[in-house]
Backbone as a chain_set.jsonl record, in Angstrom:
{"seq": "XXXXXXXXXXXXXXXXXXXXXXXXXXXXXXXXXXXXXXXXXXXXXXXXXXXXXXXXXXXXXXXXXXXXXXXXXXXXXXXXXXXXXXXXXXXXXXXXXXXXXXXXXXXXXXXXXXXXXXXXXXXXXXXXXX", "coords": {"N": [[-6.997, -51.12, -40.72], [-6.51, -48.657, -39.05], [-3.372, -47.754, -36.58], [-2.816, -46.39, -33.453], [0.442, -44.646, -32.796], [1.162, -42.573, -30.971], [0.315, -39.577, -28.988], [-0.179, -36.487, -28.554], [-0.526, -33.385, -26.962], [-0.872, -30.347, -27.372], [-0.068, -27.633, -26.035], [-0.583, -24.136, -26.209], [1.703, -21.743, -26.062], [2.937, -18.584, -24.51], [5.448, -18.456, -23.473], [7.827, -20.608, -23.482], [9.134, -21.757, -21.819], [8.542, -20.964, -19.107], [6.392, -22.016, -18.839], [7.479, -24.801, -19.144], [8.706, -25.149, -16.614], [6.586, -24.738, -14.777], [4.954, -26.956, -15.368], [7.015, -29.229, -14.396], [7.432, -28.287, -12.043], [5.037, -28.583, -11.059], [3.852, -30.663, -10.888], [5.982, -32.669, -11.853], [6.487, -33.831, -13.697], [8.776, -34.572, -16.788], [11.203, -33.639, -18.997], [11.837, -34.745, -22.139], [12.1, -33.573, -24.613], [13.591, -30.561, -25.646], [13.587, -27.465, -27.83], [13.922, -24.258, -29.401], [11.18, -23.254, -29.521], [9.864, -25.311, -29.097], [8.9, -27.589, -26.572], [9.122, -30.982, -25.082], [7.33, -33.095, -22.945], [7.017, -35.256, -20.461], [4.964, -37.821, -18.397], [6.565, -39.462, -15.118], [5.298, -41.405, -13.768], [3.99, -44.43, -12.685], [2.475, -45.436, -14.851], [3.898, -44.388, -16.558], [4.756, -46.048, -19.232], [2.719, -46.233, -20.804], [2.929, -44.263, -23.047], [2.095, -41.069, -22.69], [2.178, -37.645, -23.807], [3.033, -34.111, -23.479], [2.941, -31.356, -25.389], [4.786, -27.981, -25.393], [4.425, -25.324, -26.857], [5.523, -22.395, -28.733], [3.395, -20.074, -29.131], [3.106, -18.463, -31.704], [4.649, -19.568, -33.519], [5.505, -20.654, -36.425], [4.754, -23.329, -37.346], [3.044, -23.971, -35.667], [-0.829, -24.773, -36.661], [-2.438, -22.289, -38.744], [-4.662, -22.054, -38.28], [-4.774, -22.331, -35.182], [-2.891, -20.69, -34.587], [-1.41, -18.135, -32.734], [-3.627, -17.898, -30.263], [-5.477, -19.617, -27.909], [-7.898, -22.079, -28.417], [-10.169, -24.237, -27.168], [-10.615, -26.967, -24.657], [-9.68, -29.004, -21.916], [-6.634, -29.571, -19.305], [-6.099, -32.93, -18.102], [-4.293, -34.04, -15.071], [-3.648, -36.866, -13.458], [-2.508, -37.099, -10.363], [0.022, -38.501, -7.155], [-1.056, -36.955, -5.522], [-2.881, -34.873, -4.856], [-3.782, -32.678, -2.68], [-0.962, -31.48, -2.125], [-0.07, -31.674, -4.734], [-2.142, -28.829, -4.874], [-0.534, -27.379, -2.753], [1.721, -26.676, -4.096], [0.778, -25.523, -6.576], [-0.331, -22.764, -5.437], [2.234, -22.173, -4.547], [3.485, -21.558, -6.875], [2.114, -19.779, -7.673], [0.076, -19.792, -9.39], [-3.628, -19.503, -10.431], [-6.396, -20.796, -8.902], [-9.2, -21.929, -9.205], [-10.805, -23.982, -8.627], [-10.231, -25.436, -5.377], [-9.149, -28.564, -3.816], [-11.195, -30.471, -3.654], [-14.272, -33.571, -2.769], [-14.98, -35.605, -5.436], [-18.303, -37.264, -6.935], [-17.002, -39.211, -8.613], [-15.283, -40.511, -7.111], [-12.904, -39.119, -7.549], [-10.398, -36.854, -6.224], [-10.636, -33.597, -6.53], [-8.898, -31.029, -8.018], [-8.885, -27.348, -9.815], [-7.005, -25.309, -12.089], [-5.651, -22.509, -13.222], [-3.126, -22.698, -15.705], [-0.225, -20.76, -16.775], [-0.686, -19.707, -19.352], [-3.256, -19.765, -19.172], [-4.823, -22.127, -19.907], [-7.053, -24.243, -19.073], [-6.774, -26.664, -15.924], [-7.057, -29.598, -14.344], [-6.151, -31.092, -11.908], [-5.904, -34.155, -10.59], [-6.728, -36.492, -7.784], [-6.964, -40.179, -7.048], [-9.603, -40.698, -4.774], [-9.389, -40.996, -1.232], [-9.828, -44.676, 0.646]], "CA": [[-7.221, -50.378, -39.488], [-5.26, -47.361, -38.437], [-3.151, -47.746, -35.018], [-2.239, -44.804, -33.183], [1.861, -44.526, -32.155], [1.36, -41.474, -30.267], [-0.832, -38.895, -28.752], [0.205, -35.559, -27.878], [-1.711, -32.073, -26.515], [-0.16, -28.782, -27.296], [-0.469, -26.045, -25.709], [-0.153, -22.777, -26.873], [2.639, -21.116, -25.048], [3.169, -17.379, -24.484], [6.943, -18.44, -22.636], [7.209, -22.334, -23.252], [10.111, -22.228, -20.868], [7.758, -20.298, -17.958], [5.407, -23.05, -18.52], [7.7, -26.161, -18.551], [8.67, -24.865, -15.411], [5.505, -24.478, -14.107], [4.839, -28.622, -15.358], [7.644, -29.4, -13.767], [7.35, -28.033, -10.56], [3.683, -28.753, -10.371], [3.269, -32.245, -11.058], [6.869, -33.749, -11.642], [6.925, -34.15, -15.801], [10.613, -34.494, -17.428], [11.75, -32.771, -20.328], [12.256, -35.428, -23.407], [12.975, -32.794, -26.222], [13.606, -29.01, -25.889], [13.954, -26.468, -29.038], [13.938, -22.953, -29.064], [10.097, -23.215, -29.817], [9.248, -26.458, -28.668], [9.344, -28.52, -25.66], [8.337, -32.244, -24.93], [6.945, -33.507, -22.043], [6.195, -37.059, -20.116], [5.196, -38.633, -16.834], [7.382, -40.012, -14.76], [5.24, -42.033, -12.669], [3.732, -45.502, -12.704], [2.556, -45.537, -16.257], [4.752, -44.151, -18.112], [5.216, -47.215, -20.49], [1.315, -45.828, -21.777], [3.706, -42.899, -23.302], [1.557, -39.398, -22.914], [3.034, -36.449, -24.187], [2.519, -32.837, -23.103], [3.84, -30.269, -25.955], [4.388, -26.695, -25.176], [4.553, -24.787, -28.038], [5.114, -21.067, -28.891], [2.103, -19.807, -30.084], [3.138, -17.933, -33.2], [5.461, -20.232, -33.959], [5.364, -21.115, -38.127], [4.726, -24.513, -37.063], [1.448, -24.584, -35.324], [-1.576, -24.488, -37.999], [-2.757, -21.091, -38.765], [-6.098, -21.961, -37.586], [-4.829, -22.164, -34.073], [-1.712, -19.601, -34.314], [-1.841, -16.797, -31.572], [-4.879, -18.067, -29.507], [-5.838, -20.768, -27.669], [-9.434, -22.25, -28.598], [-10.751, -24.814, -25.781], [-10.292, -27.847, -24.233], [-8.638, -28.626, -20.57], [-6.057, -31.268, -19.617], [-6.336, -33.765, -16.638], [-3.619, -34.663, -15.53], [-3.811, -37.707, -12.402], [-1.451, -37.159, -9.338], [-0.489, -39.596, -6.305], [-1.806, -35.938, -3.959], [-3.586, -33.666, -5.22], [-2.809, -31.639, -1.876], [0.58, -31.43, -2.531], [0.177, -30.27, -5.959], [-2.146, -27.78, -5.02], [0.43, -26.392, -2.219], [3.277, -26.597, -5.269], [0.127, -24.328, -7.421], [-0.319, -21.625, -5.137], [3.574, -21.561, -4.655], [3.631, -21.671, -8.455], [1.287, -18.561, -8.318], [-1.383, -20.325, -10.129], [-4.842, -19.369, -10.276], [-6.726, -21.652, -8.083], [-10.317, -21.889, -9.892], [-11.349, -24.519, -7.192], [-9.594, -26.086, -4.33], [-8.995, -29.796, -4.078], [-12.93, -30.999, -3.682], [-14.508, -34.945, -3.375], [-16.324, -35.84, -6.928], [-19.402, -38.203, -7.143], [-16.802, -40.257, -9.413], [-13.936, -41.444, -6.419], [-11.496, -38.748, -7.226], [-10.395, -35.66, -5.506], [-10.464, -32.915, -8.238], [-8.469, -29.241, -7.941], [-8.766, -26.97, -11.308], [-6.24, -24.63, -11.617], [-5.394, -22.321, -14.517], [-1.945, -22.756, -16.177], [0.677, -19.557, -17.285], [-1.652, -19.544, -20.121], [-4.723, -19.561, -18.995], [-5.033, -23.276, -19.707], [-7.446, -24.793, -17.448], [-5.801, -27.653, -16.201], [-7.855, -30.311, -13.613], [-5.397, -32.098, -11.408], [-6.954, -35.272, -9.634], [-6.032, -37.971, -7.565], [-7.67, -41.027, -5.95], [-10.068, -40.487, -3.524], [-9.013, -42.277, 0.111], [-10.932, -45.231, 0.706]], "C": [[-5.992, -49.525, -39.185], [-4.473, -47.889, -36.783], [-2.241, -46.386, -34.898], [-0.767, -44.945, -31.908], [1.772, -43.367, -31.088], [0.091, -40.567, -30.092], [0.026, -37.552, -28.024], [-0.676, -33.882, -27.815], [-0.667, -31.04, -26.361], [-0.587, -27.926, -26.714], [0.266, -24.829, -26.221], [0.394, -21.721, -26.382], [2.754, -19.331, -25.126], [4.597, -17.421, -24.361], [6.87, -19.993, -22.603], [8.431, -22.602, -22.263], [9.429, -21.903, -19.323], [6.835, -21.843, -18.185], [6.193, -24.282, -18.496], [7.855, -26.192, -17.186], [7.838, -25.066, -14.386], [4.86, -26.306, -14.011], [5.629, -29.733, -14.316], [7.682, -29.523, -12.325], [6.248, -28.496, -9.957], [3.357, -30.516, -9.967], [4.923, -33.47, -11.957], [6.989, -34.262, -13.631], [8.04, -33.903, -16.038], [9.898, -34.168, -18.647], [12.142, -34.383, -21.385], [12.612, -34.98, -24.705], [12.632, -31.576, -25.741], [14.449, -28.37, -27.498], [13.942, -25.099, -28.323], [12.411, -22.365, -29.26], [8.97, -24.096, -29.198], [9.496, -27.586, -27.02], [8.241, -29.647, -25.656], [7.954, -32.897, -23.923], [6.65, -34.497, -21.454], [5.893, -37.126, -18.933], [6.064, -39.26, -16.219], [6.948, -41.015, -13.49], [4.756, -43.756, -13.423], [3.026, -45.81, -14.044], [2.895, -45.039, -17.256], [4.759, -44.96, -19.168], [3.463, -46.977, -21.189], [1.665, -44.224, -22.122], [2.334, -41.727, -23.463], [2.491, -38.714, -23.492], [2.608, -35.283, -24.177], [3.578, -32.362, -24.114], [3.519, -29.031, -25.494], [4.842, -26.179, -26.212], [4.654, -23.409, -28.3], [4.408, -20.669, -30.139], [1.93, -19.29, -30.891], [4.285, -18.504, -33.817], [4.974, -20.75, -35.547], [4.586, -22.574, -38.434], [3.208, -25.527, -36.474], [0.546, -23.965, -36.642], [-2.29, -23.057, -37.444], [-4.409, -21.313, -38.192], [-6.193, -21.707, -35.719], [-3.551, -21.155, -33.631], [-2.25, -18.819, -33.433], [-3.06, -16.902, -30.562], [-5.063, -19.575, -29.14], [-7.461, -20.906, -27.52], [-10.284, -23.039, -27.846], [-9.922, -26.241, -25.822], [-9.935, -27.241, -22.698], [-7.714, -30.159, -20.445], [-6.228, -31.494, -17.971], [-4.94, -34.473, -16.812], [-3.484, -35.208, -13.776], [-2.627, -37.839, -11.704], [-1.375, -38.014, -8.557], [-1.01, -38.595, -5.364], [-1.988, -34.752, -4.364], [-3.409, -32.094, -4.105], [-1.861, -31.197, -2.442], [0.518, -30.545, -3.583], [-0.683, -29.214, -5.983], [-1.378, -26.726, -3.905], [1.41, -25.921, -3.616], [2.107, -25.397, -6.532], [-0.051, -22.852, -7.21], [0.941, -20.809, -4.371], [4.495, -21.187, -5.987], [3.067, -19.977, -8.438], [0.328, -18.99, -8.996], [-2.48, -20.105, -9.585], [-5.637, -20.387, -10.283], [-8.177, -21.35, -8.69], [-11.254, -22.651, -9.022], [-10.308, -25.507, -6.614], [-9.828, -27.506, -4.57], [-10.702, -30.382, -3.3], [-12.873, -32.558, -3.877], [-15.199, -35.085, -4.638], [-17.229, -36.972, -6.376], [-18.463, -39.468, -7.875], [-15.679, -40.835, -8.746], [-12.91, -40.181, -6.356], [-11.497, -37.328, -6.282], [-9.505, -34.903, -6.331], [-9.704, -31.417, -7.576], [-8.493, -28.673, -9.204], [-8.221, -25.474, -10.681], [-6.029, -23.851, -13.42], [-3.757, -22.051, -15.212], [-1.34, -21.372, -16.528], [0.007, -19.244, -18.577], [-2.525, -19.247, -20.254], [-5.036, -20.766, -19.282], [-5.924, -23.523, -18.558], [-7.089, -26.284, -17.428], [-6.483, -28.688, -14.601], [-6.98, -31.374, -13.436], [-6.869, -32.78, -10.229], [-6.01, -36.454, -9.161], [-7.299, -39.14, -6.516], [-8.222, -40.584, -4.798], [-9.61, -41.658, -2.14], [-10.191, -43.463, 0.466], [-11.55, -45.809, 2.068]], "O": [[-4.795, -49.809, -39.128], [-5.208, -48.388, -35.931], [-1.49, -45.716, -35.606], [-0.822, -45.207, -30.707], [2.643, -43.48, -30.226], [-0.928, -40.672, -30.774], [0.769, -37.707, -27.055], [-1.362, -33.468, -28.75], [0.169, -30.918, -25.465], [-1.682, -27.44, -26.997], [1.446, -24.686, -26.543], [-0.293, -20.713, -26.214], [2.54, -18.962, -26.281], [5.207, -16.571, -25.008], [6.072, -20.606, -21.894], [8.637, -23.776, -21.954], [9.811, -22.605, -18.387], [6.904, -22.664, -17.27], [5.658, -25.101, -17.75], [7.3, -27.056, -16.507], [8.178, -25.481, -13.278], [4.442, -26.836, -12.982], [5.153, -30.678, -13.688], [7.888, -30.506, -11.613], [6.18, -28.801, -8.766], [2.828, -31.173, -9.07], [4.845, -34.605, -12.426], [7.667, -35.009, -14.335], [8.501, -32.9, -15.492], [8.768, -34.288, -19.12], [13.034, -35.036, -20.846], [13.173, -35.585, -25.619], [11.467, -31.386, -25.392], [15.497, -28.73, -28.033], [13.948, -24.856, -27.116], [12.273, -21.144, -29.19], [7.796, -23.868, -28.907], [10.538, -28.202, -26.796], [7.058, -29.559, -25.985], [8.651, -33.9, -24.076], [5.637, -34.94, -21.995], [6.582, -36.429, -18.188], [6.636, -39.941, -17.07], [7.674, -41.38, -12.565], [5.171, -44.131, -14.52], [3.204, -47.017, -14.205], [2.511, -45.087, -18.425], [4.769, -44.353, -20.239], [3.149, -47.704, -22.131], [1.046, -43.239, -21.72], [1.688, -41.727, -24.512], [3.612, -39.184, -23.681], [1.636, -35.135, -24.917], [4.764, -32.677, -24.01], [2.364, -28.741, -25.182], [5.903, -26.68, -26.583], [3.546, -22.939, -28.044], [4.566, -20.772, -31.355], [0.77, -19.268, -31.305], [4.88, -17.846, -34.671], [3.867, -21.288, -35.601], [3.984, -22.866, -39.468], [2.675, -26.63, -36.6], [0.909, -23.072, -37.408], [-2.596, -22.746, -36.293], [-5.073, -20.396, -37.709], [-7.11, -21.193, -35.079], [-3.307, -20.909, -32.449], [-3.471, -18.752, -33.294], [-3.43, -15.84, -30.06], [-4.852, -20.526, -29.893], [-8.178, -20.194, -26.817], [-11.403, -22.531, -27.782], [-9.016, -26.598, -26.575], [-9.867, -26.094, -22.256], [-7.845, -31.247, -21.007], [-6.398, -30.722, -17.027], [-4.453, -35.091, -17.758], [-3.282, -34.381, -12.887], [-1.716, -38.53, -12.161], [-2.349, -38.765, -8.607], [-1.468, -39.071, -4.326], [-1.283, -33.755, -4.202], [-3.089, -30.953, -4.437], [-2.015, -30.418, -3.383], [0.797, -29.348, -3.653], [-0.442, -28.404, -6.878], [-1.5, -25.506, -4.025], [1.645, -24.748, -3.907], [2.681, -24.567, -7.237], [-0.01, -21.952, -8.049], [0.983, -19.686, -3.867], [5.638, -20.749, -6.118], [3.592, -19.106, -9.131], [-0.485, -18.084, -9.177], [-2.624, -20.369, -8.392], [-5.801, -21.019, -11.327], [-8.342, -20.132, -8.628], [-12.331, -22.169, -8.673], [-9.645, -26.267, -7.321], [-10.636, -27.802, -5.45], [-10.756, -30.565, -2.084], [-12.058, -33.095, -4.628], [-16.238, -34.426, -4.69], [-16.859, -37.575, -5.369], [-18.93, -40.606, -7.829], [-14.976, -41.604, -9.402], [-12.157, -40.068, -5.388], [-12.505, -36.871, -5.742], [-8.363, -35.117, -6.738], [-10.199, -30.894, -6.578], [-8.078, -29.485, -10.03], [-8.522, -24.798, -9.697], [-6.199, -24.44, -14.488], [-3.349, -20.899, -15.059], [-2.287, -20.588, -16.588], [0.327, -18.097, -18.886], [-2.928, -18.55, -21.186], [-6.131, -20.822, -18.723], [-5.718, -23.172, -17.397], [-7.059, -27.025, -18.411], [-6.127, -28.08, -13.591], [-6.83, -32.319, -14.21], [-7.871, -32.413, -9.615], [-5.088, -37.077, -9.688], [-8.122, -38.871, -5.64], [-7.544, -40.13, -3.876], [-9.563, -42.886, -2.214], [-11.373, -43.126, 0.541], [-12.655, -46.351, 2.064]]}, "num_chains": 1, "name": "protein.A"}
């Protein structure tokens, strides 16, 4: 059986320093490795010790596979706040394109989707109040 050490989601940077920034500011992620190409990303909240990893990557970089060089092809990332408020004041002081406002779901949480310096779409959520 295979076990899996790690898990990490690249994104495909235009400015990977404009976008750590933008991680940073939005939702509180530290820096764990910067290059001149690459940066590494983590949580810093209550489960950290279930290591995530956000890469930002520049997107013609030698490094990413030529299938996904220069373009980003789909997906979105979720990434679970303790206030979704909050981070969408810190989005539309970011400048981020607000796709929808912080809304209840059918599934508990309270969802905002927002689109990243990329164009990433990027679906912050946090606990609905009970």
């Amino acid at each position: 059986m295979v076990s899996t050490n790690r898990i990490i989601f690249n994104i495909l940077a235009r400015d990977i320093e404009e976008t750590a920034l933008f991680y940073e500011t939005l939702c509180g992620l530290k820096r764990i490795y910067t290059s001149d190409w690459y940066i590494v990303m983590t949580p810093t909240g209550l489960m950290d010790a279930l290591t995530y990893e956000l890469g930002i990557i520049d997107q013609v970089h030698e490094n990413v596979p030529k299938a996904a060089r220069g373009h980003f092809q789909g997906g979105y990332l979720t990434i679970v706040v303790d206030d979704v408020h909050a981070a969408h004041a810190r989005a539309q002081e970011l400048g981020a394109e607000i796709v929808s406002p912080p809304t209840d779901t059918s599934y508990g949480q309270r969802q905002m989707i927002i689109r990243d310096p990329n164009s990433v779409v990027v679906d912050i959520s946090s606990p609905m109040p009970r």
